[in-house]
């Protein structure tokens, strides 16, 4: 499976047809198709199709005996939207995903290493402001042994 890495912050807008233009630097990696799903903290997650399929398969293998894990995989699969970016690198954000993420016209796309996160610009500003200190504290606590 190919490896993809996504970094940076971008500020595209949703157009009148609810299309979001993906950052140009990632379009080649995403040209084979993407999966849009609910992300954490009311963001959307945009995965290269191959990455999402592999992740979902790993989760599904381990989840069938645990009721909470079964509920997670069902929600993940039911809420996933497979798309192929158009010639301009646009994907359409469906109404359920727009509602979940509270998307308005102004959006922020954030590289999250192996996938992209899509946020409403105001929600991103609020989230990143509220969690500014978490970055420096994470080195000592939650990322111990990884960094």
PDB file of C-alpha atoms in Angstrom:
ATOM      1  CA  UNK A   1       0.000   0.000   0.000  1.00  0.00           C
ATOM      2  CA  UNK A   2       1.359   3.454  -0.842  1.00  0.00           C
ATOM      3  CA  UNK A   3       2.239   5.798   1.996  1.00  0.00           C
ATOM      4  CA  UNK A   4       0.750   9.267   2.118  1.00  0.00           C
ATOM      5  CA  UNK A   5       1.752  12.166   4.307  1.00  0.00           C
ATOM      6  CA  UNK A   6      -0.312  15.312   4.729  1.00  0.00           C
ATOM      7  CA  UNK A   7       0.950  18.407   6.545  1.00  0.00           C
ATOM      8  CA  UNK A   8      -0.045  22.061   6.671  1.00  0.00           C
ATOM      9  CA  UNK A   9      -3.112  24.242   7.010  1.00  0.00           C
ATOM     10  CA  UNK A  10      -5.203  25.464   4.067  1.00  0.00           C
ATOM     11  CA  UNK A  11      -8.297  27.670   3.820  1.00  0.00           C
ATOM     12  CA  UNK A  12     -10.554  26.647   0.913  1.00  0.00           C
ATOM     13  CA  UNK A  13     -14.190  27.685   0.685  1.00  0.00           C
ATOM     14  CA  UNK A  14     -17.269  25.576   0.039  1.00  0.00           C
ATOM     15  CA  UNK A  15     -18.849  26.695  -3.224  1.00  0.00           C
ATOM     16  CA  UNK A  16     -22.595  27.025  -3.853  1.00  0.00           C
ATOM     17  CA  UNK A  17     -22.792  23.327  -4.804  1.00  0.00           C
ATOM     18  CA  UNK A  18     -21.075  22.347  -1.522  1.00  0.00           C
ATOM     19  CA  UNK A  19     -17.839  21.388  -3.272  1.00  0.00           C
ATOM     20  CA  UNK A  20     -14.547  21.731  -1.444  1.00  0.00           C
ATOM     21  CA  UNK A  21     -11.331  22.175  -3.401  1.00  0.00           C
ATOM     22  CA  UNK A  22      -8.603  19.971  -1.971  1.00  0.00           C
ATOM     23  CA  UNK A  23      -5.143  21.532  -1.586  1.00  0.00           C
ATOM     24  CA  UNK A  24      -3.260  21.331  -4.909  1.00  0.00           C
ATOM     25  CA  UNK A  25      -0.190  19.731  -3.353  1.00  0.00           C
ATOM     26  CA  UNK A  26      -2.264  16.663  -2.322  1.00  0.00           C
ATOM     27  CA  UNK A  27      -4.329  16.157  -5.459  1.00  0.00           C
ATOM     28  CA  UNK A  28      -2.041  13.586  -7.044  1.00  0.00           C
ATOM     29  CA  UNK A  29      -2.133  11.430  -3.906  1.00  0.00           C
ATOM     30  CA  UNK A  30      -5.938  11.740  -3.747  1.00  0.00           C
ATOM     31  CA  UNK A  31      -6.705  11.334  -7.458  1.00  0.00           C
ATOM     32  CA  UNK A  32      -7.438   7.609  -7.024  1.00  0.00           C
ATOM     33  CA  UNK A  33     -10.377   8.388  -4.779  1.00  0.00           C
ATOM     34  CA  UNK A  34     -11.076   9.500  -1.250  1.00  0.00           C
ATOM     35  CA  UNK A  35     -13.277   8.449   1.610  1.00  0.00           C
ATOM     36  CA  UNK A  36     -14.926  11.215   3.615  1.00  0.00           C
ATOM     37  CA  UNK A  37     -16.027  10.230   7.110  1.00  0.00           C
ATOM     38  CA  UNK A  38     -16.849  11.766  10.446  1.00  0.00           C
ATOM     39  CA  UNK A  39     -13.692  12.743  12.252  1.00  0.00           C
ATOM     40  CA  UNK A  40     -12.969  13.530  15.862  1.00  0.00           C
ATOM     41  CA  UNK A  41     -14.031  16.767  17.551  1.00  0.00           C
ATOM     42  CA  UNK A  42     -16.706  17.357  14.897  1.00  0.00           C
ATOM     43  CA  UNK A  43     -14.303  17.583  12.000  1.00  0.00           C
ATOM     44  CA  UNK A  44     -14.414  15.513   8.821  1.00  0.00           C
ATOM     45  CA  UNK A  45     -11.680  13.062   7.893  1.00  0.00           C
ATOM     46  CA  UNK A  46     -10.632  12.712   4.251  1.00  0.00           C
ATOM     47  CA  UNK A  47      -8.546   9.605   3.595  1.00  0.00           C
ATOM     48  CA  UNK A  48      -6.987   8.299   0.421  1.00  0.00           C
ATOM     49  CA  UNK A  49      -9.312   5.419  -0.453  1.00  0.00           C
ATOM     50  CA  UNK A  50      -6.617   2.742  -0.009  1.00  0.00           C
ATOM     51  CA  UNK A  51      -5.689   4.031   3.451  1.00  0.00           C
ATOM     52  CA  UNK A  52      -9.317   4.104   4.603  1.00  0.00           C
ATOM     53  CA  UNK A  53     -10.036   0.591   3.289  1.00  0.00           C
ATOM     54  CA  UNK A  54      -6.971  -0.832   5.034  1.00  0.00           C
ATOM     55  CA  UNK A  55      -7.843   0.957   8.294  1.00  0.00           C
ATOM     56  CA  UNK A  56     -11.468  -0.186   8.179  1.00  0.00           C
ATOM     57  CA  UNK A  57     -10.415  -3.783   7.486  1.00  0.00           C
ATOM     58  CA  UNK A  58      -8.045  -3.782  10.488  1.00  0.00           C
ATOM     59  CA  UNK A  59     -10.746  -2.365  12.744  1.00  0.00           C
ATOM     60  CA  UNK A  60     -13.373  -4.821  11.478  1.00  0.00           C
ATOM     61  CA  UNK A  61     -11.136  -7.830  12.166  1.00  0.00           C
ATOM     62  CA  UNK A  62     -10.839  -6.923  15.820  1.00  0.00           C
ATOM     63  CA  UNK A  63     -14.217  -5.462  16.558  1.00  0.00           C
ATOM     64  CA  UNK A  64     -16.770  -8.238  16.217  1.00  0.00           C
ATOM     65  CA  UNK A  65     -16.642  -9.519  19.811  1.00  0.00           C
ATOM     66  CA  UNK A  66     -16.794  -6.097  21.486  1.00  0.00           C
ATOM     67  CA  UNK A  67     -20.172  -4.292  21.351  1.00  0.00           C
ATOM     68  CA  UNK A  68     -18.624  -0.793  21.503  1.00  0.00           C
ATOM     69  CA  UNK A  69     -16.148  -1.665  18.763  1.00  0.00           C
ATOM     70  CA  UNK A  70     -18.974  -3.096  16.604  1.00  0.00           C
ATOM     71  CA  UNK A  71     -20.904   0.136  17.059  1.00  0.00           C
ATOM     72  CA  UNK A  72     -17.824   2.129  16.046  1.00  0.00           C
ATOM     73  CA  UNK A  73     -17.187   0.158  12.843  1.00  0.00           C
ATOM     74  CA  UNK A  74     -20.866   0.340  11.911  1.00  0.00           C
ATOM     75  CA  UNK A  75     -20.877   4.092  12.385  1.00  0.00           C
ATOM     76  CA  UNK A  76     -17.601   4.471  10.503  1.00  0.00           C
ATOM     77  CA  UNK A  77     -18.791   2.410   7.529  1.00  0.00           C
ATOM     78  CA  UNK A  78     -22.309   3.860   7.436  1.00  0.00           C
ATOM     79  CA  UNK A  79     -21.010   7.423   7.523  1.00  0.00           C
ATOM     80  CA  UNK A  80     -18.293   7.023   4.890  1.00  0.00           C
ATOM     81  CA  UNK A  81     -18.734   8.674   1.516  1.00  0.00           C
ATOM     82  CA  UNK A  82     -16.547   7.465  -1.361  1.00  0.00           C
ATOM     83  CA  UNK A  83     -15.652  10.127  -3.897  1.00  0.00           C
ATOM     84  CA  UNK A  84     -13.278  10.788  -6.749  1.00  0.00           C
ATOM     85  CA  UNK A  85     -12.031  14.385  -6.941  1.00  0.00           C
ATOM     86  CA  UNK A  86     -13.027  16.145 -10.183  1.00  0.00           C
ATOM     87  CA  UNK A  87     -10.532  17.716 -12.613  1.00  0.00           C
ATOM     88  CA  UNK A  88     -10.250  20.795 -10.365  1.00  0.00           C
ATOM     89  CA  UNK A  89      -9.593  18.663  -7.255  1.00  0.00           C
ATOM     90  CA  UNK A  90     -13.061  19.230  -5.778  1.00  0.00           C
ATOM     91  CA  UNK A  91     -15.141  16.852  -3.694  1.00  0.00           C
ATOM     92  CA  UNK A  92     -18.759  17.352  -2.694  1.00  0.00           C
ATOM     93  CA  UNK A  93     -19.493  17.490   1.013  1.00  0.00           C
ATOM     94  CA  UNK A  94     -22.878  15.888   1.671  1.00  0.00           C
ATOM     95  CA  UNK A  95     -25.506  17.411   3.944  1.00  0.00           C
ATOM     96  CA  UNK A  96     -25.000  14.928   6.809  1.00  0.00           C
ATOM     97  CA  UNK A  97     -21.264  15.627   6.858  1.00  0.00           C
ATOM     98  CA  UNK A  98     -21.798  19.400   6.618  1.00  0.00           C
ATOM     99  CA  UNK A  99     -24.196  19.245   9.541  1.00  0.00           C
ATOM    100  CA  UNK A 100     -21.917  17.013  11.650  1.00  0.00           C
ATOM    101  CA  UNK A 101     -18.931  19.342  11.157  1.00  0.00           C
ATOM    102  CA  UNK A 102     -20.986  22.556  11.225  1.00  0.00           C
ATOM    103  CA  UNK A 103     -19.448  23.598   7.921  1.00  0.00           C
ATOM    104  CA  UNK A 104     -20.153  27.020   6.525  1.00  0.00           C
ATOM    105  CA  UNK A 105     -18.579  28.576   3.451  1.00  0.00           C
ATOM    106  CA  UNK A 106     -15.250  29.237   5.217  1.00  0.00           C
ATOM    107  CA  UNK A 107     -13.334  26.007   5.840  1.00  0.00           C
ATOM    108  CA  UNK A 108      -9.924  24.917   7.062  1.00  0.00           C
ATOM    109  CA  UNK A 109      -8.180  21.783   5.792  1.00  0.00           C
ATOM    110  CA  UNK A 110      -5.508  20.497   8.160  1.00  0.00           C
ATOM    111  CA  UNK A 111      -2.921  17.864   7.332  1.00  0.00           C
ATOM    112  CA  UNK A 112      -3.135  15.150   9.981  1.00  0.00           C
ATOM    113  CA  UNK A 113      -0.194  12.994   8.844  1.00  0.00           C
ATOM    114  CA  UNK A 114      -2.019  10.151   7.029  1.00  0.00           C
ATOM    115  CA  UNK A 115      -5.308  11.921   6.306  1.00  0.00           C
ATOM    116  CA  UNK A 116      -6.811  15.403   6.038  1.00  0.00           C
ATOM    117  CA  UNK A 117      -9.183  17.004   8.507  1.00  0.00           C
ATOM    118  CA  UNK A 118     -11.856  19.441   7.306  1.00  0.00           C
ATOM    119  CA  UNK A 119     -13.101  22.000   9.815  1.00  0.00           C
ATOM    120  CA  UNK A 120     -15.431  24.948   9.783  1.00  0.00           C
ATOM    121  CA  UNK A 121     -13.056  27.942  10.009  1.00  0.00           C
ATOM    122  CA  UNK A 122     -14.639  29.355  13.183  1.00  0.00           C
ATOM    123  CA  UNK A 123     -14.678  25.947  14.901  1.00  0.00           C
ATOM    124  CA  UNK A 124     -11.025  25.402  13.946  1.00  0.00           C
ATOM    125  CA  UNK A 125     -10.080  28.783  15.386  1.00  0.00           C
ATOM    126  CA  UNK A 126     -11.921  27.995  18.645  1.00  0.00           C
ATOM    127  CA  UNK A 127     -10.450  24.490  18.862  1.00  0.00           C
ATOM    128  CA  UNK A 128      -6.863  25.505  18.105  1.00  0.00           C
ATOM    129  CA  UNK A 129      -7.040  28.449  20.531  1.00  0.00           C
ATOM    130  CA  UNK A 130      -8.439  26.256  23.304  1.00  0.00           C
ATOM    131  CA  UNK A 131      -5.761  23.583  22.766  1.00  0.00           C
ATOM    132  CA  UNK A 132      -2.704  25.762  22.187  1.00  0.00           C
ATOM    133  CA  UNK A 133      -1.060  24.645  25.452  1.00  0.00           C
ATOM    134  CA  UNK A 134      -1.779  20.957  24.757  1.00  0.00           C
ATOM    135  CA  UNK A 135       1.014  20.870  22.178  1.00  0.00           C
ATOM    136  CA  UNK A 136       3.819  21.553  24.641  1.00  0.00           C
ATOM    137  CA  UNK A 137       2.246  19.479  27.415  1.00  0.00           C
ATOM    138  CA  UNK A 138       1.733  16.468  25.136  1.00  0.00           C
ATOM    139  CA  UNK A 139       5.470  15.906  24.807  1.00  0.00           C
ATOM    140  CA  UNK A 140       5.694  15.174  28.518  1.00  0.00           C
ATOM    141  CA  UNK A 141       2.481  13.185  28.964  1.00  0.00           C
ATOM    142  CA  UNK A 142       0.559  11.524  26.179  1.00  0.00           C
ATOM    143  CA  UNK A 143       3.428  11.203  23.678  1.00  0.00           C
ATOM    144  CA  UNK A 144       6.004   9.815  26.090  1.00  0.00           C
ATOM    145  CA  UNK A 145       8.276   7.383  24.301  1.00  0.00           C
ATOM    146  CA  UNK A 146       7.109   8.478  20.841  1.00  0.00           C
ATOM    147  CA  UNK A 147       8.909  11.791  20.536  1.00  0.00           C
TER     148      UNK A 147
END
